[in-house]
PDB file of C-alpha atoms in Angstrom:
ATOM      1  CA  MET A  23     -10.434  49.533   9.274  1.00 45.00           C
ATOM      2  CA  ASP A  24     -13.244  46.767   9.235  1.00 46.00           C
ATOM      3  CA  GLN A  25     -12.277  43.302  10.853  1.00 47.00           C
ATOM      4  CA  PRO A  26     -12.933  40.218   9.063  1.00 44.00           C
ATOM      5  CA  ASP A  27     -15.975  38.203   9.407  1.00 43.00           C
ATOM      6  CA  GLN A  28     -14.430  35.370  11.953  1.00 44.00           C
ATOM      7  CA  SER A  29     -17.707  33.546  11.467  1.00 42.00           C
ATOM      8  CA  ALA A  30     -17.799  33.555   7.944  1.00 41.00           C
ATOM      9  CA  PRO A  31     -16.728  29.616   7.141  1.00 45.00           C
ATOM     10  CA  GLN A  32     -14.047  29.019   4.832  1.00 52.00           C
ATOM     11  CA  LYS A  33     -14.706  27.103   1.764  1.00 52.00           C
ATOM     12  CA  GLY A  34     -11.760  24.913   2.224  1.00 61.00           C
ATOM     13  CA  THR A  35     -13.549  24.049   5.797  1.00 88.00           C
ATOM     14  CA  VAL A  36     -16.928  23.900   3.868  1.00 90.00           C
ATOM     15  CA  THR A  37     -15.374  21.388   1.522  1.00 92.00           C
ATOM     16  CA  GLN A  38     -13.819  19.120   4.081  1.00 91.00           C
ATOM     17  CA  ARG A  39     -17.172  18.950   6.193  1.00 92.00           C
ATOM     18  CA  ALA A  40     -19.017  17.803   2.874  1.00 93.00           C
ATOM     19  CA  ILE A  41     -16.093  14.892   2.403  1.00 93.00           C
ATOM     20  CA  GLU A  42     -16.796  13.863   5.966  1.00 92.00           C
ATOM     21  CA  GLN A  43     -20.194  14.064   5.966  1.00 93.00           C
ATOM     22  CA  ILE A  44     -20.252  11.993   2.754  1.00 94.00           C
ATOM     23  CA  LYS A  45     -18.005   9.584   3.799  1.00 91.00           C
ATOM     24  CA  ALA A  46     -19.886   8.911   7.281  1.00 90.00           C
ATOM     25  CA  MET A  47     -22.736   8.552   4.618  1.00 92.00           C
ATOM     26  CA  ILE A  48     -20.870   5.213   3.518  1.00 88.00           C
ATOM     27  CA  GLY A  49     -19.772   4.152   6.661  1.00 87.00           C
ATOM     28  CA  GLU A  50     -22.877   3.987   8.824  1.00 88.00           C
ATOM     29  CA  GLY A  51     -24.425   2.244   5.678  1.00 89.00           C
ATOM     30  CA  ARG A  52     -26.665   4.959   4.569  1.00 91.00           C
ATOM     31  CA  LEU A  53     -24.801   4.775   0.907  1.00 91.00           C
ATOM     32  CA  GLU A  54     -23.699   1.313   0.365  1.00 90.00           C
ATOM     33  CA  PRO A  55     -20.897   0.305  -1.919  1.00 88.00           C
ATOM     34  CA  GLY A  56     -22.073   0.270  -5.735  1.00 90.00           C
ATOM     35  CA  GLN A  57     -25.358   2.840  -4.795  1.00 93.00           C
ATOM     36  CA  ARG A  58     -25.585   5.943  -7.325  1.00 94.00           C
ATOM     37  CA  LEU A  59     -25.012   8.921  -5.460  1.00 95.00           C
ATOM     38  CA  PRO A  60     -28.380  11.014  -5.014  1.00 95.00           C
ATOM     39  CA  THR A  61     -27.481  14.418  -7.151  1.00 93.00           C
ATOM     40  CA  GLU A  62     -25.263  17.206  -6.273  1.00 93.00           C
ATOM     41  CA  ARG A  63     -28.956  18.983  -5.388  1.00 94.00           C
ATOM     42  CA  ASP A  64     -30.146  16.532  -3.110  1.00 95.00           C
ATOM     43  CA  LEU A  65     -27.064  16.119  -1.607  1.00 95.00           C
ATOM     44  CA  ALA A  66     -26.647  19.875  -0.983  1.00 95.00           C
ATOM     45  CA  ALA A  67     -30.297  20.329   0.300  1.00 95.00           C
ATOM     46  CA  GLN A  68     -29.791  16.959   2.285  1.00 94.00           C
ATOM     47  CA  LEU A  69     -26.555  17.908   4.096  1.00 94.00           C
ATOM     48  CA  GLY A  70     -27.168  21.435   4.044  1.00 94.00           C
ATOM     49  CA  ILE A  71     -24.024  22.545   2.522  1.00 94.00           C
ATOM     50  CA  SER A  72     -23.791  24.852  -0.703  1.00 93.00           C
ATOM     51  CA  ARG A  73     -23.741  22.553  -4.105  1.00 94.00           C
ATOM     52  CA  SER A  74     -20.293  24.109  -4.953  1.00 93.00           C
ATOM     53  CA  SER A  75     -19.013  22.407  -2.196  1.00 94.00           C
ATOM     54  CA  ILE A  76     -20.457  18.974  -2.742  1.00 95.00           C
ATOM     55  CA  ARG A  77     -19.251  19.068  -6.055  1.00 94.00           C
ATOM     56  CA  GLU A  78     -15.572  19.414  -4.969  1.00 93.00           C
ATOM     57  CA  ALA A  79     -15.922  17.407  -1.991  1.00 93.00           C
ATOM     58  CA  ILE A  80     -17.485  14.592  -5.009  1.00 94.00           C
ATOM     59  CA  ARG A  81     -14.367  15.734  -6.871  1.00 92.00           C
ATOM     60  CA  ALA A  82     -11.630  14.668  -3.830  1.00 91.00           C
ATOM     61  CA  LEU A  83     -13.698  11.411  -3.220  1.00 91.00           C
ATOM     62  CA  THR A  84     -13.244  10.652  -6.460  1.00 89.00           C
ATOM     63  CA  VAL A  85      -9.847  11.156  -6.208  1.00 82.00           C
ATOM     64  CA  LEU A  86      -9.362   9.138  -3.759  1.00 78.00           C
ATOM     65  CA  GLY A  87     -11.306   6.496  -5.201  1.00 79.00           C
ATOM     66  CA  VAL A  88     -14.152   6.246  -2.706  1.00 87.00           C
ATOM     67  CA  LEU A  89     -16.404   7.472  -5.500  1.00 91.00           C
ATOM     68  CA  GLU A  90     -16.743   6.552  -9.122  1.00 90.00           C
ATOM     69  CA  ALA A  91     -17.916   8.618 -11.900  1.00 91.00           C
ATOM     70  CA  ARG A  92     -19.683   6.274 -14.690  1.00 91.00           C
ATOM     71  CA  HIS A  93     -20.095   8.451 -18.048  1.00 87.00           C
ATOM     72  CA  GLY A  94     -23.904   8.995 -18.664  1.00 87.00           C
ATOM     73  CA  SER A  95     -24.785   7.304 -15.789  1.00 90.00           C
ATOM     74  CA  GLY A  96     -23.515   9.384 -12.538  1.00 92.00           C
ATOM     75  CA  ILE A  97     -21.277   8.857  -9.174  1.00 95.00           C
ATOM     76  CA  TYR A  98     -21.328   5.841  -7.714  1.00 94.00           C
ATOM     77  CA  VAL A  99     -19.739   4.565  -4.109  1.00 92.00           C
ATOM     78  CA  THR A 100     -17.372   2.103  -4.926  1.00 87.00           C
ATOM     79  CA  GLN A 101     -17.037  -1.470  -4.018  1.00 79.00           C
ATOM     80  CA  LEU A 102     -14.595  -0.405  -1.120  1.00 68.00           C
ATOM     81  CA  GLU A 103     -11.839  -3.467  -2.579  1.00 69.00           C
ATOM     82  CA  ALA A 104      -8.929  -2.973  -0.373  1.00 62.00           C
ATOM     83  CA  GLY A 105      -7.075  -2.818  -3.629  1.00 63.00           C
ATOM     84  CA  ASP A 106      -9.069  -0.214  -5.360  1.00 61.00           C
ATOM     85  CA  LEU A 107      -9.261   2.326  -2.573  1.00 53.00           C
ATOM     86  CA  LEU A 108      -5.130   1.771  -1.730  1.00 61.00           C
ATOM     87  CA  GLU A 109      -4.081   2.432  -5.458  1.00 61.00           C
ATOM     88  CA  THR A 110      -3.753   6.334  -4.515  1.00 58.00           C
ATOM     89  CA  PHE A 111      -1.134   5.380  -1.761  1.00 61.00           C
ATOM     90  CA  GLY A 112       0.604   2.954  -4.248  1.00 61.00           C
ATOM     91  CA  VAL A 113       0.766   6.548  -6.198  1.00 60.00           C
ATOM     92  CA  VAL A 114       2.263   8.304  -3.220  1.00 60.00           C
ATOM     93  CA  ALA A 115       5.055   5.311  -3.044  1.00 61.00           C
ATOM     94  CA  ASP A 116       5.916   5.656  -6.448  1.00 62.00           C
ATOM     95  CA  LEU A 117       6.690   8.669  -6.829  1.00 59.00           C
ATOM     96  CA  SER A 118       8.692   8.626  -3.471  1.00 63.00           C
ATOM     97  CA  ARG A 119      12.016   9.540  -3.454  1.00 69.00           C
ATOM     98  CA  GLY A 120      14.853  10.123  -0.449  1.00 75.00           C
ATOM     99  CA  ALA A 121      13.600  10.332   2.870  1.00 81.00           C
ATOM    100  CA  ARG A 122      10.245   9.414   2.109  1.00 79.00           C
ATOM    101  CA  LEU A 123      10.835   6.118   0.129  1.00 80.00           C
ATOM    102  CA  VAL A 124      12.763   5.397   3.570  1.00 84.00           C
ATOM    103  CA  GLU A 125       9.809   6.202   5.749  1.00 87.00           C
ATOM    104  CA  LEU A 126       7.887   3.239   3.339  1.00 84.00           C
ATOM    105  CA  LEU A 127      10.686   1.132   4.021  1.00 86.00           C
ATOM    106  CA  GLU A 128       9.880   1.329   7.419  1.00 91.00           C
ATOM    107  CA  VAL A 129       6.441   1.154   7.154  1.00 91.00           C
ATOM    108  CA  ARG A 130       6.938  -2.334   4.679  1.00 90.00           C
ATOM    109  CA  ARG A 131       9.457  -3.687   7.403  1.00 94.00           C
ATOM    110  CA  VAL A 132       6.507  -3.237  10.172  1.00 96.00           C
ATOM    111  CA  LEU A 133       3.654  -4.835   8.309  1.00 95.00           C
ATOM    112  CA  GLU A 134       5.816  -7.320   6.253  1.00 96.00           C
ATOM    113  CA  SER A 135       7.148  -8.353   9.810  1.00 97.00           C
ATOM    114  CA  THR A 136       3.653  -8.626  11.342  1.00 97.00           C
ATOM    115  CA  ALA A 137       2.097 -10.507   7.296  1.00 98.00           C
ATOM    116  CA  THR A 138       4.437 -12.738   7.884  1.00 98.00           C
ATOM    117  CA  ALA A 139       3.941 -14.015  11.527  1.00 98.00           C
ATOM    118  CA  LEU A 140       0.512 -14.703  10.314  1.00 98.00           C
ATOM    119  CA  ALA A 141       1.359 -16.377   7.319  1.00 98.00           C
ATOM    120  CA  ALA A 142       3.421 -18.838   9.558  1.00 98.00           C
ATOM    121  CA  ALA A 143       0.230 -19.838  11.790  1.00 98.00           C
ATOM    122  CA  ARG A 144      -2.145 -19.850   8.373  1.00 98.00           C
ATOM    123  CA  ILE A 145      -0.145 -20.715   5.254  1.00 98.00           C
ATOM    124  CA  SER A 146      -1.715 -23.752   3.493  1.00 97.00           C
ATOM    125  CA  PRO A 147       0.392 -26.283   1.947  1.00 97.00           C
ATOM    126  CA  GLY A 148      -0.188 -24.733  -1.422  1.00 97.00           C
ATOM    127  CA  GLN A 149       1.066 -21.739  -0.629  1.00 97.00           C
ATOM    128  CA  LEU A 150       3.884 -23.012   1.085  1.00 98.00           C
ATOM    129  CA  ALA A 151       4.654 -24.955  -2.049  1.00 98.00           C
ATOM    130  CA  ASP A 152       4.654 -21.677  -4.097  1.00 97.00           C
ATOM    131  CA  VAL A 153       7.036 -20.026  -1.456  1.00 98.00           C
ATOM    132  CA  GLU A 154       9.654 -22.772  -1.708  1.00 98.00           C
ATOM    133  CA  GLU A 155       9.316 -22.679  -5.908  1.00 98.00           C
ATOM    134  CA  HIS A 156       9.961 -18.918  -5.769  1.00 97.00           C
ATOM    135  CA  LEU A 157      12.820 -19.553  -3.817  1.00 97.00           C
ATOM    136  CA  GLU A 158      14.174 -22.369  -5.336  1.00 97.00           C
ATOM    137  CA  ALA A 159      14.063 -19.955  -8.510  1.00 96.00           C
ATOM    138  CA  MET A 160      15.765 -17.050  -7.480  1.00 93.00           C
ATOM    139  CA  ASN A 161      18.408 -19.609  -5.760  1.00 94.00           C
ATOM    140  CA  ALA A 162      18.722 -21.076  -9.827  1.00 95.00           C
ATOM    141  CA  THR A 163      19.656 -18.199 -11.556  1.00 92.00           C
ATOM    142  CA  ASP A 164      21.661 -15.010 -11.890  1.00 87.00           C
ATOM    143  CA  ASP A 165      19.845 -12.358 -13.503  1.00 86.00           C
ATOM    144  CA  PRO A 166      18.880  -9.742 -11.723  1.00 82.00           C
ATOM    145  CA  GLU A 167      15.671  -9.354 -12.919  1.00 81.00           C
ATOM    146  CA  GLU A 168      14.498 -12.978 -12.529  1.00 87.00           C
ATOM    147  CA  ILE A 169      15.768 -12.555  -9.034  1.00 87.00           C
ATOM    148  CA  LEU A 170      13.714  -9.646  -8.268  1.00 84.00           C
ATOM    149  CA  SER A 171      10.958 -10.663 -10.475  1.00 87.00           C
ATOM    150  CA  HIS A 172      10.628 -14.021  -7.931  1.00 91.00           C
ATOM    151  CA  ASP A 173      11.553 -12.202  -4.556  1.00 90.00           C
ATOM    152  CA  LEU A 174       8.162  -9.813  -5.531  1.00 89.00           C
ATOM    153  CA  ALA A 175       6.332 -13.115  -5.826  1.00 93.00           C
ATOM    154  CA  PHE A 176       7.806 -14.733  -2.943  1.00 96.00           C
ATOM    155  CA  HIS A 177       6.178 -11.771  -0.427  1.00 95.00           C
ATOM    156  CA  ARG A 178       3.374 -11.628  -2.346  1.00 94.00           C
ATOM    157  CA  THR A 179       2.246 -15.199  -1.371  1.00 97.00           C
ATOM    158  CA  ILE A 180       3.469 -14.665   2.115  1.00 98.00           C
ATOM    159  CA  ALA A 181       1.139 -11.664   2.427  1.00 96.00           C
ATOM    160  CA  LEU A 182      -1.840 -13.348   0.725  1.00 96.00           C
ATOM    161  CA  ALA A 183      -1.481 -16.181   3.020  1.00 98.00           C
ATOM    162  CA  ALA A 184      -1.644 -13.943   6.301  1.00 97.00           C
ATOM    163  CA  GLY A 185      -5.244 -13.754   5.070  1.00 96.00           C
ATOM    164  CA  ASN A 186      -5.286 -10.148   5.719  1.00 95.00           C
ATOM    165  CA  ASP A 187      -6.685  -8.673   2.230  1.00 90.00           C
ATOM    166  CA  THR A 188      -6.015  -5.081   3.366  1.00 88.00           C
ATOM    167  CA  MET A 189      -2.606  -5.511   4.647  1.00 92.00           C
ATOM    168  CA  ALA A 190      -1.973  -7.614   1.026  1.00 92.00           C
ATOM    169  CA  ALA A 191      -2.989  -4.868  -0.754  1.00 87.00           C
ATOM    170  CA  ILE A 192      -0.632  -2.129   1.321  1.00 87.00           C
ATOM    171  CA  LEU A 193       2.253  -4.262   0.887  1.00 89.00           C
ATOM    172  CA  GLU A 194       1.517  -4.945  -2.743  1.00 85.00           C
ATOM    173  CA  GLY A 195       1.857  -1.261  -3.304  1.00 80.00           C
ATOM    174  CA  LEU A 196       4.849  -1.451  -1.080  1.00 80.00           C
ATOM    175  CA  SER A 197       7.019  -3.645  -2.493  1.00 76.00           C
ATOM    176  CA  SER A 198       6.166  -2.925  -6.320  1.00 66.00           C
ATOM    177  CA  ARG A 199       6.760   0.591  -5.481  1.00 58.00           C
ATOM    178  CA  THR A 200      10.093  -0.115  -3.793  1.00 63.00           C
ATOM    179  CA  PHE A 201      11.215  -2.267  -6.386  1.00 63.00           C
ATOM    180  CA  ARG A 202      13.481   0.312  -8.033  1.00 62.00           C
ATOM    181  CA  ALA A 203      15.031   0.804  -4.584  1.00 66.00           C
ATOM    182  CA  ARG A 204      15.950  -3.019  -4.490  1.00 66.00           C
ATOM    183  CA  VAL A 205      17.445  -3.013  -7.694  1.00 64.00           C
ATOM    184  CA  TRP A 206      19.396  -0.100  -7.126  1.00 63.00           C
ATOM    185  CA  ARG A 207      21.033  -1.672  -3.728  1.00 67.00           C
ATOM    186  CA  GLY A 208      21.353  -5.065  -5.906  1.00 65.00           C
ATOM    187  CA  TYR A 209      23.649  -3.704  -8.726  1.00 58.00           C
ATOM    188  CA  GLN A 210      25.133  -1.573  -6.524  1.00 65.00           C
ATOM    189  CA  GLU A 211      26.485  -4.117  -4.272  1.00 72.00           C
ATOM    190  CA  GLU A 212      28.374  -7.082  -5.030  1.00 65.00           C
ATOM    191  CA  ASP A 213      26.945  -9.609  -2.504  1.00 75.00           C
ATOM    192  CA  ALA A 214      23.762  -8.083  -2.390  1.00 79.00           C
ATOM    193  CA  PHE A 215      21.562 -10.865  -3.943  1.00 80.00           C
ATOM    194  CA  GLU A 216      23.659 -13.718  -1.763  1.00 86.00           C
ATOM    195  CA  ARG A 217      22.503 -11.913   1.415  1.00 87.00           C
ATOM    196  CA  THR A 218      18.888 -11.636   0.273  1.00 87.00           C
ATOM    197  CA  ARG A 219      19.034 -15.786  -0.947  1.00 91.00           C
ATOM    198  CA  ARG A 220      20.287 -16.183   2.745  1.00 94.00           C
ATOM    199  CA  GLU A 221      17.292 -14.298   4.274  1.00 95.00           C
ATOM    200  CA  HIS A 222      14.891 -15.656   2.279  1.00 96.00           C
ATOM    201  CA  ALA A 223      15.752 -18.985   2.772  1.00 98.00           C
ATOM    202  CA  ARG A 224      15.449 -18.056   6.751  1.00 98.00           C
ATOM    203  CA  ILE A 225      12.042 -16.799   6.160  1.00 98.00           C
ATOM    204  CA  HIS A 226      11.152 -19.750   4.000  1.00 98.00           C
ATOM    205  CA  ARG A 227      12.645 -22.017   6.862  1.00 98.00           C
ATOM    206  CA  ALA A 228      10.165 -20.686  10.173  1.00 98.00           C
ATOM    207  CA  LEU A 229       7.692 -20.638   7.509  1.00 98.00           C
ATOM    208  CA  VAL A 230       7.985 -24.272   7.355  1.00 98.00           C
ATOM    209  CA  ALA A 231       8.175 -24.549  11.062  1.00 98.00           C
ATOM    210  CA  ARG A 232       5.365 -22.889  11.494  1.00 98.00           C
ATOM    211  CA  ASP A 233       7.035 -20.429  13.789  1.00 98.00           C
ATOM    212  CA  PRO A 234       5.483 -17.142  13.588  1.00 98.00           C
ATOM    213  CA  GLU A 235       7.838 -15.588  16.351  1.00 98.00           C
ATOM    214  CA  ALA A 236      10.803 -16.409  14.051  1.00 98.00           C
ATOM    215  CA  ALA A 237       8.872 -15.210  10.930  1.00 98.00           C
ATOM    216  CA  ARG A 238       8.473 -12.099  12.090  1.00 98.00           C
ATOM    217  CA  ALA A 239      12.616 -11.546  13.168  1.00 98.00           C
ATOM    218  CA  ALA A 240      13.580 -12.733   9.843  1.00 98.00           C
ATOM    219  CA  ALA A 241      10.781 -10.740   7.777  1.00 97.00           C
ATOM    220  CA  ALA A 242      11.913  -7.468  10.158  1.00 97.00           C
ATOM    221  CA  ALA A 243      15.844  -8.765   9.505  1.00 96.00           C
ATOM    222  CA  HIS A 244      15.119  -8.669   5.840  1.00 93.00           C
ATOM    223  CA  VAL A 245      13.493  -5.341   5.040  1.00 91.00           C
ATOM    224  CA  GLY A 246      15.914  -4.001   7.385  1.00 92.00           C
ATOM    225  CA  GLU A 247      18.644  -4.248   5.732  1.00 88.00           C
ATOM    226  CA  VAL A 248      17.451  -3.077   2.796  1.00 83.00           C
ATOM    227  CA  GLU A 249      16.194   0.193   4.682  1.00 86.00           C
ATOM    228  CA  GLU A 250      19.032   0.792   6.630  1.00 87.00           C
ATOM    229  CA  TRP A 251      21.517   0.373   2.999  1.00 83.00           C
ATOM    230  CA  LEU A 252      18.861   3.037   1.616  1.00 82.00           C
ATOM    231  CA  ARG A 253      18.753   5.577   4.864  1.00 85.00           C
ATOM    232  CA  ALA A 254      22.881   5.466   4.405  1.00 84.00           C
ATOM    233  CA  GLN A 255      22.213   6.776   0.747  1.00 79.00           C
ATOM    234  CA  VAL A 256      20.183   9.364   1.870  1.00 80.00           C
ATOM    235  CA  GLU A 257      22.259  10.645   4.249  1.00 79.00           C
ATOM    236  CA  GLY A 258      25.423  10.184   3.060  1.00 65.00           C
TER     237      GLY A 258
END
């Protein structure tokens, strides 16, 4: 029996190579954000890859948000805004359940604590006033939906105050996508909201004191509470 030709390239491998080469063109500045992509024919000739593989690579990069198709105009490199490029990540987070959701909370704990530490050093007086406003609003109501709405806004303001747009975009995806986990926790644990209020007050005090390490610890403990609760639900 003839052995298969080991030198014949796998289609998936060729497509992956096309994806990497197009990404490299963007990364090296040969294709700029907002620029129209060359035609499939030109790209195939330029990269030495078949048009079918180029087509699949373009489709994959469009799904990922790196490229965008404009009807009747062609394919363009996106503006590469953090929020746009992380939209796919948000979809993954939104569809996650069980152990995967615990993993996402673990990631959020690491990033949230870092962002809060950065915010303690960088937050403006106006942003600090916004954080305090959301804290006071959480303390003034027992309505779960209102509390959770201000909880999201509290953390969003802090993430933006950290001064890193990419980190803020990732945290926005993680925080909004884990919204239902906090709702679930709030309805099932009698004292969850009271504990949440105390944890938020600790974070606020650290921000007011402009103490990055205290802010880091307070944020890590806050998200860690939710993470450990959810882990117990999944493993139980």
